[in-house]
PDB file of C-alpha atoms in Angstrom:
ATOM      1  CA  MET A  29      11.304 -17.949  -4.857  1.00  0.00           C
ATOM      2  CA  GLY A  30      12.727 -17.396  -8.282  1.00  0.00           C
ATOM      3  CA  LEU A  31      11.412 -17.971 -11.665  1.00  0.00           C
ATOM      4  CA  GLU A  32      11.633 -21.655 -11.450  1.00  0.00           C
ATOM      5  CA  ASP A  33       9.937 -21.858  -8.395  1.00  0.00           C
ATOM      6  CA  ALA A  34       7.038 -19.539  -9.459  1.00  0.00           C
ATOM      7  CA  LEU A  35       6.720 -21.653 -12.965  1.00  0.00           C
ATOM      8  CA  LYS A  36       6.067 -24.485 -10.676  1.00  0.00           C
ATOM      9  CA  LYS A  37       3.529 -23.303  -8.672  1.00  0.00           C
ATOM     10  CA  VAL A  38       1.710 -21.969 -11.785  1.00  0.00           C
ATOM     11  CA  LYS A  39       1.752 -26.026 -13.420  1.00  0.00           C
ATOM     12  CA  SER A  40       0.489 -27.794  -9.819  1.00  0.00           C
ATOM     13  CA  GLU A  41      -2.228 -24.869  -9.650  1.00  0.00           C
ATOM     14  CA  LYS A  42      -3.502 -26.923 -13.053  1.00  0.00           C
ATOM     15  CA  TYR A  43      -3.458 -23.298 -14.393  1.00  0.00           C
ATOM     16  CA  ASP A  44      -5.085 -23.285 -18.248  1.00  0.00           C
ATOM     17  CA  PRO A  45      -3.783 -20.247 -20.316  1.00  0.00           C
ATOM     18  CA  LYS A  46      -6.409 -20.898 -22.973  1.00  0.00           C
ATOM     19  CA  LYS A  47      -8.989 -21.147 -20.609  1.00  0.00           C
ATOM     20  CA  ASP A  48      -8.311 -19.596 -16.476  1.00  0.00           C
ATOM     21  CA  ASP A  49      -8.288 -15.691 -15.504  1.00  0.00           C
ATOM     22  CA  ILE A  50      -5.131 -14.915 -14.594  1.00  0.00           C
ATOM     23  CA  SER A  51      -6.049 -13.709 -11.075  1.00  0.00           C
ATOM     24  CA  SER A  52      -7.457 -17.327 -10.644  1.00  0.00           C
ATOM     25  CA  GLY A  53      -4.857 -19.303  -7.733  1.00  0.00           C
ATOM     26  CA  PHE A  54      -4.738 -15.772  -6.023  1.00  0.00           C
ATOM     27  CA  GLN A  55      -4.619 -16.619  -2.497  1.00  0.00           C
ATOM     28  CA  PRO A  56      -5.084 -13.654  -0.462  1.00  0.00           C
ATOM     29  CA  ILE A  57      -2.931 -13.057   3.049  1.00  0.00           C
ATOM     30  CA  PRO A  58      -4.054 -15.475   5.915  1.00  0.00           C
ATOM     31  CA  ASP A  59      -5.480 -14.506   8.495  1.00  0.00           C
ATOM     32  CA  GLY A  60      -2.681 -12.671  11.227  1.00  0.00           C
ATOM     33  CA  THR A  61      -0.235  -9.150  12.361  1.00  0.00           C
ATOM     34  CA  TYR A  62       2.082  -8.255  10.065  1.00  0.00           C
ATOM     35  CA  THR A  63       5.007  -6.175   9.818  1.00  0.00           C
ATOM     36  CA  VAL A  64       4.352  -4.143   6.993  1.00  0.00           C
ATOM     37  CA  SER A  65       5.436  -0.849   4.968  1.00  0.00           C
ATOM     38  CA  LEU A  66       3.385   1.740   3.378  1.00  0.00           C
ATOM     39  CA  SER A  67       4.875   0.810  -0.209  1.00  0.00           C
ATOM     40  CA  GLY A  68       2.014   2.819  -2.004  1.00  0.00           C
ATOM     41  CA  VAL A  69      -1.012   5.832  -1.781  1.00  0.00           C
ATOM     42  CA  ASN A  70      -2.209   5.484  -5.144  1.00  0.00           C
ATOM     43  CA  HIS A  71      -5.376   7.323  -6.847  1.00  0.00           C
ATOM     44  CA  GLY A  72      -6.649   5.567  -9.877  1.00  0.00           C
ATOM     45  CA  VAL A  73      -9.518   5.224 -11.910  1.00  0.00           C
ATOM     46  CA  TRP A  74     -11.308   1.251 -12.178  1.00  0.00           C
ATOM     47  CA  LYS A  75     -11.114   0.597 -15.617  1.00  0.00           C
ATOM     48  CA  ASN A  76     -14.216  -1.444 -15.918  1.00  0.00           C
ATOM     49  CA  SER A  77     -16.155   1.531 -13.923  1.00  0.00           C
ATOM     50  CA  GLN A  78     -15.181   4.455 -14.359  1.00  0.00           C
ATOM     51  CA  THR A  79     -14.996   5.349 -10.931  1.00  0.00           C
ATOM     52  CA  ASP A  80     -11.950   6.721  -8.572  1.00  0.00           C
ATOM     53  CA  TYR A  81     -10.606   4.755  -5.436  1.00  0.00           C
ATOM     54  CA  ILE A  82      -7.349   5.275  -3.560  1.00  0.00           C
ATOM     55  CA  ARG A  83      -5.262   2.240  -2.943  1.00  0.00           C
ATOM     56  CA  PHE A  84      -3.286   1.925   0.110  1.00  0.00           C
ATOM     57  CA  SER A  85      -0.504  -0.875  -0.686  1.00  0.00           C
ATOM     58  CA  PHE A  86       1.397  -2.463   2.365  1.00  0.00           C
ATOM     59  CA  ASP A  87       4.170  -4.863   1.796  1.00  0.00           C
ATOM     60  CA  VAL A  88       5.031  -8.046   4.096  1.00  0.00           C
ATOM     61  CA  VAL A  89       8.721  -7.535   5.271  1.00  0.00           C
ATOM     62  CA  THR A  90       9.134  -9.933   7.705  1.00  0.00           C
ATOM     63  CA  GLY A  91       8.476 -13.957   8.486  1.00  0.00           C
ATOM     64  CA  GLU A  92       6.619 -16.312   6.040  1.00  0.00           C
ATOM     65  CA  GLN A  93       4.949 -13.777   4.103  1.00  0.00           C
ATOM     66  CA  ALA A  94       7.304 -11.150   3.304  1.00  0.00           C
ATOM     67  CA  GLY A  95       7.628 -10.077  -0.436  1.00  0.00           C
ATOM     68  CA  ARG A  96       3.509 -10.253  -0.110  1.00  0.00           C
ATOM     69  CA  GLN A  97       0.957  -7.974  -0.606  1.00  0.00           C
ATOM     70  CA  GLU A  98      -1.957  -6.423   0.955  1.00  0.00           C
ATOM     71  CA  HIS A  99      -4.604  -3.404  -0.936  1.00  0.00           C
ATOM     72  CA  ILE A 100      -6.605  -1.298   1.382  1.00  0.00           C
ATOM     73  CA  THR A 101      -9.389   0.972  -0.695  1.00  0.00           C
ATOM     74  CA  PRO A 102     -11.255   2.773   1.700  1.00  0.00           C
ATOM     75  CA  ILE A 103     -14.548   4.052  -0.201  1.00  0.00           C
ATOM     76  CA  LEU A 104     -15.759   7.818   0.104  1.00  0.00           C
ATOM     77  CA  ALA A 105     -17.663   8.204  -2.509  1.00  0.00           C
ATOM     78  CA  ASP A 106     -21.069  10.291  -1.600  1.00  0.00           C
ATOM     79  CA  LYS A 107     -22.912   7.732  -4.196  1.00  0.00           C
ATOM     80  CA  LYS A 108     -23.084   3.823  -4.400  1.00  0.00           C
ATOM     81  CA  SER A 109     -22.562   3.000  -8.082  1.00  0.00           C
ATOM     82  CA  ASN A 110     -26.779   2.415  -8.150  1.00  0.00           C
ATOM     83  CA  GLY A 111     -26.822   6.415  -7.621  1.00  0.00           C
ATOM     84  CA  ASP A 112     -27.831   5.496  -4.238  1.00  0.00           C
ATOM     85  CA  PRO A 113     -26.533   8.020  -1.022  1.00  0.00           C
ATOM     86  CA  MET A 114     -22.808   5.722  -0.040  1.00  0.00           C
ATOM     87  CA  PRO A 115     -24.486   4.988   4.033  1.00  0.00           C
ATOM     88  CA  GLU A 116     -22.757   7.005   6.789  1.00  0.00           C
ATOM     89  CA  THR A 117     -20.876   4.302   8.506  1.00  0.00           C
ATOM     90  CA  VAL A 118     -18.938   3.295   4.941  1.00  0.00           C
ATOM     91  CA  LEU A 119     -18.028   6.900   4.571  1.00  0.00           C
ATOM     92  CA  THR A 120     -17.007   7.398   8.655  1.00  0.00           C
ATOM     93  CA  ARG A 121     -14.878   4.398   8.875  1.00  0.00           C
ATOM     94  CA  SER A 122     -13.184   5.181   5.928  1.00  0.00           C
ATOM     95  CA  ILE A 123     -11.889   8.366   6.914  1.00  0.00           C
ATOM     96  CA  LYS A 124     -10.867   7.024   9.863  1.00  0.00           C
ATOM     97  CA  MET A 125      -8.615   4.164   8.321  1.00  0.00           C
ATOM     98  CA  VAL A 126      -7.297   7.094   6.104  1.00  0.00           C
ATOM     99  CA  GLN A 127      -6.555   8.618   9.762  1.00  0.00           C
ATOM    100  CA  LYS A 128      -5.548   5.767  11.469  1.00  0.00           C
ATOM    101  CA  ILE A 129      -3.170   4.256   9.226  1.00  0.00           C
ATOM    102  CA  GLY A 130      -1.551   8.283   8.796  1.00  0.00           C
ATOM    103  CA  ALA A 131      -1.190   8.285  12.821  1.00  0.00           C
ATOM    104  CA  MET A 132       0.025   4.867  12.376  1.00  0.00           C
ATOM    105  CA  VAL A 133       3.351   5.792  10.438  1.00  0.00           C
ATOM    106  CA  GLY A 134       3.412   9.364  12.279  1.00  0.00           C
ATOM    107  CA  PHE A 135       1.364  11.338   9.842  1.00  0.00           C
ATOM    108  CA  ASP A 136      -1.956  13.354  10.905  1.00  0.00           C
ATOM    109  CA  VAL A 137      -4.071  13.259   7.971  1.00  0.00           C
ATOM    110  CA  PRO A 138      -5.689  16.962   7.604  1.00  0.00           C
ATOM    111  CA  ASP A 139      -9.163  17.439   6.951  1.00  0.00           C
ATOM    112  CA  LYS A 140      -9.002  19.360   4.549  1.00  0.00           C
ATOM    113  CA  VAL A 141      -8.086  16.066   2.251  1.00  0.00           C
ATOM    114  CA  PHE A 142     -11.562  15.027   3.164  1.00  0.00           C
ATOM    115  CA  LEU A 143     -13.531  18.228   1.864  1.00  0.00           C
ATOM    116  CA  GLY A 144     -13.021  18.667  -1.891  1.00  0.00           C
ATOM    117  CA  ALA A 145     -15.647  19.020  -4.303  1.00  0.00           C
ATOM    118  CA  ASN A 146     -16.088  15.756  -4.940  1.00  0.00           C
ATOM    119  CA  GLU A 147     -13.748  11.936  -3.908  1.00  0.00           C
ATOM    120  CA  SER A 148     -11.869  12.661  -7.249  1.00  0.00           C
ATOM    121  CA  GLU A 149     -10.354  15.843  -5.601  1.00  0.00           C
ATOM    122  CA  ASN A 150     -10.286  13.932  -1.716  1.00  0.00           C
ATOM    123  CA  TYR A 151      -8.291  10.727  -3.203  1.00  0.00           C
ATOM    124  CA  GLU A 152      -6.004  13.027  -5.114  1.00  0.00           C
ATOM    125  CA  ALA A 153      -5.651  15.209  -2.424  1.00  0.00           C
ATOM    126  CA  ILE A 154      -4.928  12.304   0.393  1.00  0.00           C
ATOM    127  CA  GLN A 155      -2.107  10.422  -2.375  1.00  0.00           C
ATOM    128  CA  GLU A 156      -0.494  14.264  -2.794  1.00  0.00           C
ATOM    129  CA  ALA A 157      -0.809  14.667   1.255  1.00  0.00           C
ATOM    130  CA  PHE A 158       0.560  10.861   1.876  1.00  0.00           C
ATOM    131  CA  HIS A 159       3.619  11.413  -0.608  1.00  0.00           C
ATOM    132  CA  ASN A 160       4.140  15.276   0.881  1.00  0.00           C
ATOM    133  CA  ALA A 161       4.371  14.185   4.170  1.00  0.00           C
ATOM    134  CA  GLY A 162       7.491  11.601   3.731  1.00  0.00           C
ATOM    135  CA  VAL A 163       5.646   8.516   4.973  1.00  0.00           C
ATOM    136  CA  ILE A 164       5.925   6.031   1.994  1.00  0.00           C
ATOM    137  CA  GLY A 165       8.079   3.323   3.104  1.00  0.00           C
ATOM    138  CA  LYS A 166       7.476   3.543   7.069  1.00  0.00           C
ATOM    139  CA  LEU A 167       6.658   0.552   8.733  1.00  0.00           C
ATOM    140  CA  LEU A 168       3.428  -0.732  10.976  1.00  0.00           C
ATOM    141  CA  LYS A 169       2.308  -3.496  12.259  1.00  0.00           C
ATOM    142  CA  LEU A 170      -1.327  -4.497  10.280  1.00  0.00           C
ATOM    143  CA  THR A 171      -3.616  -7.114  11.716  1.00  0.00           C
ATOM    144  CA  ILE A 172      -5.653  -9.254   9.390  1.00  0.00           C
ATOM    145  CA  LYS A 173      -9.021 -10.805  10.282  1.00  0.00           C
ATOM    146  CA  SER A 174     -11.296 -12.413   7.639  1.00  0.00           C
ATOM    147  CA  SER A 175     -15.485 -12.231   8.889  1.00  0.00           C
ATOM    148  CA  PRO A 176     -18.218 -14.066   7.075  1.00  0.00           C
ATOM    149  CA  ASN A 177     -19.140 -12.323   3.849  1.00  0.00           C
ATOM    150  CA  LYS A 178     -23.401 -13.929   3.827  1.00  0.00           C
ATOM    151  CA  LYS A 179     -23.598 -12.243  -0.023  1.00  0.00           C
ATOM    152  CA  ASP A 180     -20.593 -13.873  -1.038  1.00  0.00           C
ATOM    153  CA  PRO A 181     -19.241 -16.755   1.231  1.00  0.00           C
ATOM    154  CA  ASP A 182     -16.353 -17.461  -1.334  1.00  0.00           C
ATOM    155  CA  HIS A 183     -15.034 -13.890  -0.944  1.00  0.00           C
ATOM    156  CA  PRO A 184     -15.236 -13.131   3.110  1.00  0.00           C
ATOM    157  CA  TRP A 185     -14.837  -9.054   4.337  1.00  0.00           C
ATOM    158  CA  ARG A 186     -11.087  -8.874   5.574  1.00  0.00           C
ATOM    159  CA  ASN A 187     -11.116  -7.156   8.766  1.00  0.00           C
ATOM    160  CA  TYR A 188      -8.240  -4.772   9.217  1.00  0.00           C
ATOM    161  CA  LYS A 189      -6.315  -3.592  12.715  1.00  0.00           C
ATOM    162  CA  PHE A 190      -3.661  -1.297  12.574  1.00  0.00           C
ATOM    163  CA  ASP A 191      -0.605  -0.196  15.274  1.00  0.00           C
ATOM    164  CA  THR A 192       3.021   1.339  15.279  1.00  0.00           C
ATOM    165  CA  ALA A 193       5.834  -0.557  14.195  1.00  0.00           C
ATOM    166  CA  GLU A 194       9.403   0.297  15.432  1.00  0.00           C
ATOM    167  CA  GLN A 195      10.855   1.881  12.677  1.00  0.00           C
ATOM    168  CA  PRO A 196      15.066   0.981  11.369  1.00  0.00           C
ATOM    169  CA  THR A 197      17.569   2.993  12.901  1.00  0.00           C
ATOM    170  CA  THR A 198      20.017   4.668  10.006  1.00  0.00           C
ATOM    171  CA  ALA A 199      23.532   4.890  10.765  1.00  0.00           C
ATOM    172  CA  ASN A 200      25.004   8.017  11.887  1.00  0.00           C
ATOM    173  CA  VAL A 201      28.101   7.897  10.353  1.00  0.00           C
ATOM    174  CA  GLU A 202      30.052  10.550   9.603  1.00  0.00           C
ATOM    175  CA  ASP A 203      32.609  10.936   6.302  1.00  0.00           C
ATOM    176  CA  PRO A 204      35.975   9.891   6.474  1.00  0.00           C
ATOM    177  CA  PHE A 205      37.287  11.510   4.017  1.00  0.00           C
ATOM    178  CA  LYS A 206      35.441  15.226   4.231  1.00  0.00           C
ATOM    179  CA  ASP A 207      38.860  16.520   5.748  1.00  0.00           C
ATOM    180  CA  ALA A 208      41.116  15.100   3.564  1.00  0.00           C
ATOM    181  CA  ALA A 209      40.036  18.078   0.641  1.00  0.00           C
ATOM    182  CA  ASP A 210      41.068  20.811   3.236  1.00  0.00           C
ATOM    183  CA  GLY A 211      43.413  22.698   1.796  1.00  0.00           C
ATOM    184  CA  MET A 212      44.207  20.531  -1.129  1.00  0.00           C
ATOM    185  CA  THR A 213      45.264  21.682  -4.213  1.00  0.00           C
ATOM    186  CA  ILE A 214      45.243  19.406  -7.318  1.00  0.00           C
ATOM    187  CA  THR A 215      47.145  19.779 -10.986  1.00  0.00           C
ATOM    188  CA  ASP A 216      47.511  18.603 -13.408  1.00  0.00           C
ATOM    189  CA  ASP A 217      50.505  17.290 -12.442  1.00  0.00           C
ATOM    190  CA  ASP A 218      49.154  15.048  -9.701  1.00  0.00           C
ATOM    191  CA  LEU A 219      46.556  13.464 -12.705  1.00  0.00           C
ATOM    192  CA  PRO A 220      47.275   9.871 -13.238  1.00  0.00           C
ATOM    193  CA  PHE A 221      47.410  10.338 -17.230  1.00  0.00           C
ATOM    194  CA  GLU A 222      47.803  13.333 -19.970  1.00  0.00           C
TER     195      GLU A 222
END
């Protein structure tokens, strides 16, 4: 999709820059199974709430949705925004998700990334561990399946399943000039300019 096509899409949505939010018209990636690359693992802070988060970003690399992104933010905070304890089921599911994503790209996530003094330290440790493991850019399969959200029907829950994907192979090409320089001496007389 070029810039002209994108502009046509904005026009077809009847976007009004004076009234509409820039995310209006945003459509999530449809339910399905996609080959994706793990394009980022980033620790950040939400501007409005000043709450830390860890975001796993995935780029769809094949098919009709190629070029689109899915972002997943597991929750590892001990407390909800209102101060109540975070349900254990939320925390265990988030830990499993981080471990699963790691396993699907060939990285055994160490326990220590979950044992910091607070979620900010944990998110920073997760980011660092994934980046140091060299798995950014690795492929995996991502299955998205939506389910109803009773509290907010306009925003259904997005459920994720992860599987391994075949990694692309790189060509094993030897340098065709590797032997050319052995024993060769270049002098000023060999250069085409003075």
